[in-house]
Coordinates of C-alpha atoms in Angstrom, one line a residue:
Chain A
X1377 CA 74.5 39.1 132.2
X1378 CA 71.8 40.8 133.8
X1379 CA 71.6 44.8 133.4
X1380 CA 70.7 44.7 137.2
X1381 CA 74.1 43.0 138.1
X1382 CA 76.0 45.3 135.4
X1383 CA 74.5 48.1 137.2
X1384 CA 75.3 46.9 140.3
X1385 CA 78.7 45.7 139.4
X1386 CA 79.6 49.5 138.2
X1387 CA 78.6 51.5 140.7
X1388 CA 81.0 49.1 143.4
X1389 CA 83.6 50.0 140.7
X1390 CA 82.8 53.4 140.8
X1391 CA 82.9 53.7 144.4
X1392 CA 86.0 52.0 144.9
X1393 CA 84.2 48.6 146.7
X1394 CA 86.6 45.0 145.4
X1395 CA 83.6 43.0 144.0
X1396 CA 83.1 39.2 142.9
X1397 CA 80.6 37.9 140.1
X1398 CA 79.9 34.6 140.3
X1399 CA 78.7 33.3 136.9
X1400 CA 77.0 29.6 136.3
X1401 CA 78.8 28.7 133.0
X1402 CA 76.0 26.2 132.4
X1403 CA 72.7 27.6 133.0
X1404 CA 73.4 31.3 132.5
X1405 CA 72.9 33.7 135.3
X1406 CA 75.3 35.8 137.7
X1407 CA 75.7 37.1 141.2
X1408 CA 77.3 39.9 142.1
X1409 CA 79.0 39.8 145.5
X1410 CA 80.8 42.8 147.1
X1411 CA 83.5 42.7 149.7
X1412 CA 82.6 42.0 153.2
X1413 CA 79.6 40.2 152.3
X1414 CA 79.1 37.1 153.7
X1415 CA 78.9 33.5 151.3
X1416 CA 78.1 30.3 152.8
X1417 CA 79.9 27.1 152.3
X1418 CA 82.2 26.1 149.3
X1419 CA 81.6 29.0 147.8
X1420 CA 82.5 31.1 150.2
X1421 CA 85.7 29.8 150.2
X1422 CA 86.1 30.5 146.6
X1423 CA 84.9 33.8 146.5
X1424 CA 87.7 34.3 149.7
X1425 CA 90.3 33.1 147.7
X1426 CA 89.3 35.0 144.6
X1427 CA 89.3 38.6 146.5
X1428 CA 92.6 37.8 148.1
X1429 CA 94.0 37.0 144.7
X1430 CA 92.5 39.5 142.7
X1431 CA 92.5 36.2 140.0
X1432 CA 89.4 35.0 138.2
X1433 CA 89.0 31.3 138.5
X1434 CA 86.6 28.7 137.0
X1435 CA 85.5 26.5 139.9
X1436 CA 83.5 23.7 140.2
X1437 CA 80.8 24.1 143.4
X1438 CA 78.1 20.9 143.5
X1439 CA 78.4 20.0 140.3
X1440 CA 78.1 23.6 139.4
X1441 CA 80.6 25.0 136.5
X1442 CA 81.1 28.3 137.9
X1443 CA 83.2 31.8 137.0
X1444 CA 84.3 33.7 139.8
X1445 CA 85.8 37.3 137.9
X1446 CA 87.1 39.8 140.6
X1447 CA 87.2 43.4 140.0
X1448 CA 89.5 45.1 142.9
X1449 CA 90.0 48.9 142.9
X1450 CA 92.6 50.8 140.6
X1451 CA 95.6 50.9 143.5
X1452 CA 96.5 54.8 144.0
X1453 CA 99.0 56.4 146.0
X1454 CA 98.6 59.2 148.5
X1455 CA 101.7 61.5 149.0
X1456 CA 102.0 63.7 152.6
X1457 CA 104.6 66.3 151.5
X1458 CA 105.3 68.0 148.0
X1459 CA 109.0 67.5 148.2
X1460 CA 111.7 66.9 145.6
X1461 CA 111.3 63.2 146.2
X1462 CA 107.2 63.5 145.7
X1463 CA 108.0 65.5 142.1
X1464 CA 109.7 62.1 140.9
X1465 CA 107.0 59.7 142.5
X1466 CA 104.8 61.8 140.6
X1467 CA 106.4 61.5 137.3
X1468 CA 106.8 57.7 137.6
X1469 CA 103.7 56.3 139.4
X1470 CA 101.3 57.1 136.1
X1471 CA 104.0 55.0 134.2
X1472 CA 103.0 51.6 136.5
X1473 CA 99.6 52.4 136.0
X1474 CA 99.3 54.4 139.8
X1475 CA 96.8 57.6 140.3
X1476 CA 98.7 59.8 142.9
X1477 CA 97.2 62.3 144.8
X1478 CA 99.8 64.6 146.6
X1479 CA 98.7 66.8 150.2
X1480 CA 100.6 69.5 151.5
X1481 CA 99.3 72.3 153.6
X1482 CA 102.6 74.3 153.1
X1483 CA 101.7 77.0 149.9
X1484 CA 105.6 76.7 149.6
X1485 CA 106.1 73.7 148.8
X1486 CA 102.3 72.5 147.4
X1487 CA 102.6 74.9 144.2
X1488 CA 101.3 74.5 140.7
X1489 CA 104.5 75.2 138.9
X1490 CA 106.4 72.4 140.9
X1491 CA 103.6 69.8 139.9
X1492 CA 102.6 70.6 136.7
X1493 CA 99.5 68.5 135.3
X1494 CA 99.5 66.5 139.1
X1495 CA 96.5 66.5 141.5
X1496 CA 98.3 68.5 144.1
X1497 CA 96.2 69.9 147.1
X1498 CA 97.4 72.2 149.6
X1499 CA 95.6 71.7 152.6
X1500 CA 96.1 69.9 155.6
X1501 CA 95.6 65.9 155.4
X1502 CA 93.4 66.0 158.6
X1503 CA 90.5 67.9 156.0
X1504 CA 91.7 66.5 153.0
X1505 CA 91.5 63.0 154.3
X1506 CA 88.0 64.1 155.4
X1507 CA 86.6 64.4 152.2
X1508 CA 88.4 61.9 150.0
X1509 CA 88.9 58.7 152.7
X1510 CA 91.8 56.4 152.5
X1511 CA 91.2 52.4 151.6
X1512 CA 92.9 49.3 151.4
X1513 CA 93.3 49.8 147.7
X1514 CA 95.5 52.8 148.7
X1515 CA 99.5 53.4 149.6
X1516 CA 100.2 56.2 151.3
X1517 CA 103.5 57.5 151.4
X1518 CA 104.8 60.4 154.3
X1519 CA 107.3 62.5 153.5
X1520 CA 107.5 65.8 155.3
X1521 CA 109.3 64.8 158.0
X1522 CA 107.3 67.2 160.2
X1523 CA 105.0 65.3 162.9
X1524 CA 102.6 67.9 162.9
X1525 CA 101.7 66.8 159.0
X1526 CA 102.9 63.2 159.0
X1527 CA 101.4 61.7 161.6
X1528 CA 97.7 61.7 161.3
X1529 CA 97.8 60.2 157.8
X1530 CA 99.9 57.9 159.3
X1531 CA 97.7 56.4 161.8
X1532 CA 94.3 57.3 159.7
X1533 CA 96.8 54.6 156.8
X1534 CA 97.1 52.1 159.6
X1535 CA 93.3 52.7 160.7
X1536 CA 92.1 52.3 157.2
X1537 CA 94.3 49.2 156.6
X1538 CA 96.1 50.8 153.4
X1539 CA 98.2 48.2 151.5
X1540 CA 101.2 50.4 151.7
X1541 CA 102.3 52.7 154.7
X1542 CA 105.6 54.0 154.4
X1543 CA 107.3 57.0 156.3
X1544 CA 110.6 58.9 155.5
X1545 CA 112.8 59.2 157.9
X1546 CA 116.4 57.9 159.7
X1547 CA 116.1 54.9 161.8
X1548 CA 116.6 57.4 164.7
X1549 CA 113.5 59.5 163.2
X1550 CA 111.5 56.1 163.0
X1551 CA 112.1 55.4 166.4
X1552 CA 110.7 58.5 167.6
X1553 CA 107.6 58.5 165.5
X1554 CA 107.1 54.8 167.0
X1555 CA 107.2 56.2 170.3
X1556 CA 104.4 59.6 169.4
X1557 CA 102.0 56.7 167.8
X1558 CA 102.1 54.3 170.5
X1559 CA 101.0 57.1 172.8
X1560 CA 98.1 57.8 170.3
X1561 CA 96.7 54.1 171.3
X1562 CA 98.3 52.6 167.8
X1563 CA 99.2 48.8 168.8
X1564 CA 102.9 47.3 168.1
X1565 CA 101.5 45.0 165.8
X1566 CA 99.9 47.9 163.7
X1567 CA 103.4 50.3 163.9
X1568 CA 105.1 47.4 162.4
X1569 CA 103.1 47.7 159.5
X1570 CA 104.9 51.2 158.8
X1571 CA 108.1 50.9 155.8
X1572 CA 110.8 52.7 157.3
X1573 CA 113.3 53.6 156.6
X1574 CA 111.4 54.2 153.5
X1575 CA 111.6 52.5 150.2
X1576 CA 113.4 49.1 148.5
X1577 CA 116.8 48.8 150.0
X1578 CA 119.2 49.3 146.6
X1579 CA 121.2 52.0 148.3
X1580 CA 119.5 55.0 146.6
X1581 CA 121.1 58.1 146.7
X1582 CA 119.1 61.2 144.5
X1583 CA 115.6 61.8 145.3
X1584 CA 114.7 60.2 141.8
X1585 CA 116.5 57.1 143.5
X1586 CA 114.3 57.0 146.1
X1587 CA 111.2 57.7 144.4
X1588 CA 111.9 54.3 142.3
X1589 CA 112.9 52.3 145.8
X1590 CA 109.5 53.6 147.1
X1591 CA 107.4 52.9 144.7
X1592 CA 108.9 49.4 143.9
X1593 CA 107.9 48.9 147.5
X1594 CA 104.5 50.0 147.0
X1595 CA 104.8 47.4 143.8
X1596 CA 105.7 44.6 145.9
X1597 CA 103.6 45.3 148.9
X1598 CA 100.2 44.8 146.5
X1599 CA 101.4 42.0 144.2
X1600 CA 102.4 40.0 147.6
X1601 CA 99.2 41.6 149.6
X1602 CA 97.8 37.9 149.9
X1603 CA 101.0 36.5 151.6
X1604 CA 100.5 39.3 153.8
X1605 CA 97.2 38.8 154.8
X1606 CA 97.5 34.8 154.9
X1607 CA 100.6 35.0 157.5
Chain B
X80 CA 85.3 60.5 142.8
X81 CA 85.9 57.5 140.0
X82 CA 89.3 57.0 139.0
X83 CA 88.0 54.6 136.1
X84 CA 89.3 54.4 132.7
X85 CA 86.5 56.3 130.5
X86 CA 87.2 53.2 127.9
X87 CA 86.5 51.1 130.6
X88 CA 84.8 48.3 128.5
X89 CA 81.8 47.3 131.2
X90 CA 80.9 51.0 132.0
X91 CA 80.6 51.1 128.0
X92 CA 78.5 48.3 127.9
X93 CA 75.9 49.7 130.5
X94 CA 75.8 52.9 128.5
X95 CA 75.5 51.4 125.1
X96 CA 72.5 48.9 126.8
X97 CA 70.7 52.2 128.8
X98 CA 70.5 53.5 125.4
X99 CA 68.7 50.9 123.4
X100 CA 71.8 49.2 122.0
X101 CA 72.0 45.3 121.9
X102 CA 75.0 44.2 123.6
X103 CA 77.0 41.2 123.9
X104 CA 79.9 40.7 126.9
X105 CA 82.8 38.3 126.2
X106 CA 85.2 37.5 129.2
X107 CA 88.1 35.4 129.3
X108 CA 87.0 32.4 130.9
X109 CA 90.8 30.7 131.3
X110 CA 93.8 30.3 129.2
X111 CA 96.8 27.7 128.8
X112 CA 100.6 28.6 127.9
X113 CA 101.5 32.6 126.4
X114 CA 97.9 34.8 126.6
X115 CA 98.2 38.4 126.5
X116 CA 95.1 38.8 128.5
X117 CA 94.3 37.4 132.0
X118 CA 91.4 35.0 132.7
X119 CA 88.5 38.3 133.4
X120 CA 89.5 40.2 130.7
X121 CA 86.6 42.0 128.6
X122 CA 85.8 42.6 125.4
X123 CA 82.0 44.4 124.5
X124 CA 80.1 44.1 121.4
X125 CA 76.9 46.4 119.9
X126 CA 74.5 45.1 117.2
X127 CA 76.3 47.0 114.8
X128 CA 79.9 45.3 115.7
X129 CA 81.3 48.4 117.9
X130 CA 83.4 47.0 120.4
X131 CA 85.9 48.0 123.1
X132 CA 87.9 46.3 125.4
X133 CA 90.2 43.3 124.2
X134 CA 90.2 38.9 125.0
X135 CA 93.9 38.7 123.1
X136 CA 96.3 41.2 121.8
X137 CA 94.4 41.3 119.0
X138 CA 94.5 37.7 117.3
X139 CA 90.8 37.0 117.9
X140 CA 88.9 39.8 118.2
X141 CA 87.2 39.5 115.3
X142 CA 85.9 35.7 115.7
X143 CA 84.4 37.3 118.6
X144 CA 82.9 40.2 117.3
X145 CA 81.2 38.1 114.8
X146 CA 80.3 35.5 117.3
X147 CA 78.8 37.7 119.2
X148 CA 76.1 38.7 116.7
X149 CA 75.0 35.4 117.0
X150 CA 74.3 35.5 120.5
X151 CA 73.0 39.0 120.3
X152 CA 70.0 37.3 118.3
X153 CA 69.5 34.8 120.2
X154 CA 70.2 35.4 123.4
X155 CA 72.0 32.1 123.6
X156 CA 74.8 32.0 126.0
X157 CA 77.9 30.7 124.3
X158 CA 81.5 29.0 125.2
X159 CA 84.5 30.1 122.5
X160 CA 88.1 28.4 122.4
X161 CA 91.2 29.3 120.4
X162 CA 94.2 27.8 120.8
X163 CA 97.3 26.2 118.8
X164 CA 95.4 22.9 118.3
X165 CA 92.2 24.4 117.0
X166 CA 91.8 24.8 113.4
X167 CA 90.0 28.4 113.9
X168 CA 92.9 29.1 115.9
X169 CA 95.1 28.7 112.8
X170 CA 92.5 30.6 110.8
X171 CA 92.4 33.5 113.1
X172 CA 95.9 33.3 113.9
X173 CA 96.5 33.2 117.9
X174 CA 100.2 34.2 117.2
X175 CA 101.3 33.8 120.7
X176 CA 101.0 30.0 121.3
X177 CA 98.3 29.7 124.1
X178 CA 95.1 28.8 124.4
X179 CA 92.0 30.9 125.5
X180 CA 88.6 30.6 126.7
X181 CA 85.9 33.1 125.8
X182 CA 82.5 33.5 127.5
X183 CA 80.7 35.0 125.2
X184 CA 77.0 36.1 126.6
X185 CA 73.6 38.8 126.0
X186 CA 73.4 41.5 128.7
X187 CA 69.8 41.5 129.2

């Protein structure tokens, strides 16, 4: 491998861009191709099927003996609210290999001794979001309650095509948020997107319980991401 | 802002070649039946036979590593395979059962 394409490769790693490198098994020599780029042909096709699932393939293209390895973003989770619920998710998500970032702009709630040793900032998500964008390598998790904080991380989730949008709340409280977003110009199809009532339906009760249901939603939302896509 | 594992085998690599170091990258090209480590797995090597990063859970690291000096001389590009029916495989011991693939290449 070139030091060029290793340079290349890292700082797309770095900046949280999926890449493919395309390697010719017989005469030596890569490519490195990052996501949204356009390949022509057979190839393309490949390098398509190899972002969507995040496996590294040997193919065969014109006689070619190629490697397509695929380097996707670390997933993380983004938390609106500093709740009980969020103390759990924050305790767990490390364990399956998540970061977790949680926002709060109520001092209350978003305080150091509640999240010990978590990246908690309190400050509302319209500024934090600002500064440290959401991707489609991201879940993002609302739990406040309150529209005023919920909603715009919502949408700006939805926007920014997270893998994982999921929203606390009663079927009643759903059904009102539904109602706020389509007024803000969100389409149907895009609401639909939103998990709630939040969280893996196993009848969870604590807010440990319901940290586990979420975040084995968030698990099964990236593992199936290409069925997802595909349908 | 990274989130990337500071072991993070290719950042390594880049480092180790920005500072003069030869370096050899071995991947995990494909592998048949129980493999502890997915087809794009890496493992780096230095001149010296620092590594980081992993191909196995450990069973053939250090056919590998001693590969890879080889193609740290010569620049030669080079295909590796372990498996139950390979004799090196016994030798090395890939304790799991499968088969693997290793790239093993220079980074120029």
């Amino acid at each position: 491998m070139d030091l060029t394409s290793l340079h290349a490769l890292n700082i797309a790693r770095k900046g949280r861009h999926a890449a493919v490198v395309v390697t010719d098994l017989d005469a030596g020599g890569e490519r490195v191709i990052l996501e949204g780029e356009t390949v022509a042909g057979n190839l393309g096709d490949h390098v398509a099927e190899a972002f969507r699932s995040g496996k590294a393939a040997a193919v065969d293209v014109a006689g070619c003996h190629l490697f397509l390895n695929v380097y996707l973003p670390p997933p993380r989770i983004v938390v609106i609210g500093a709740v009980h619920i969020s103390q759990a998710l924050a305790r767990m998500a490390p364990l399956v290999g998540y970061d977790l970032t949680i926002i709060d702009p109520r001092t209350a709630f978003a305080t150091p001794e509640r999240f010990a040793d978590v990246d908690l900032v309190a400050d509302w998500p319209e500024d934090v979001l600002g500064r440290r964008p959401l991707d489609a390598y991201t879940a993002l998790v609302a739990v406040t309650h309150d529209p005023k904080i919920d909603d715009f991380p919502l949408t700006d989730a939805l926007r920014k095509n997270c893998f994982y949008v999921g929203a606390l709340g009663s079927r009643k409280t759903h059904a009102k948020r539904v109602e706020r977003l389509s007024g803000q110009g969100l389409d149907q199809q895009a609401i639909m997107r939103i998990a709630a009532p939040i969280g893996l339906d196993i009848g969870a009760a604590t807010p440990q319980e319901i940290a586990l249901a979420i975040l084995a939603q968030i698990v099964q939302a990236f593992r199936r991401r290409d069925i997802v896509t595909a349908a | 802002m990274s989130d990337l594992d500071p072991l993070d085998p290719l950042l390594i690599a880049e480092d180790w070649r920005s500072h003069g170091r030869s370096v050899a990258i071995a991947t995990v090209i494909a592998t048949w039946g129980s493999a502890p480590r997915a087809a794009g797995s890496h493992l780096v090597v230095d001149q010296d036979g620092n590594f980081e990063g992993s191909v196995s859970g450990g069973c053939v690291e250090g056919a590998v590593i001693a590969e890879a000096q080889d193609v740290i001389l010569t620049g030669q590009s080079k295909m590796l395979e372990f498996g139950v029916a390979d004799e090196t495989a016994w030798r090395v011991g890939l304790s799991c059962g499968g088969t693997i693939r290793v790239y093993l290449e220079r980074l120029g």
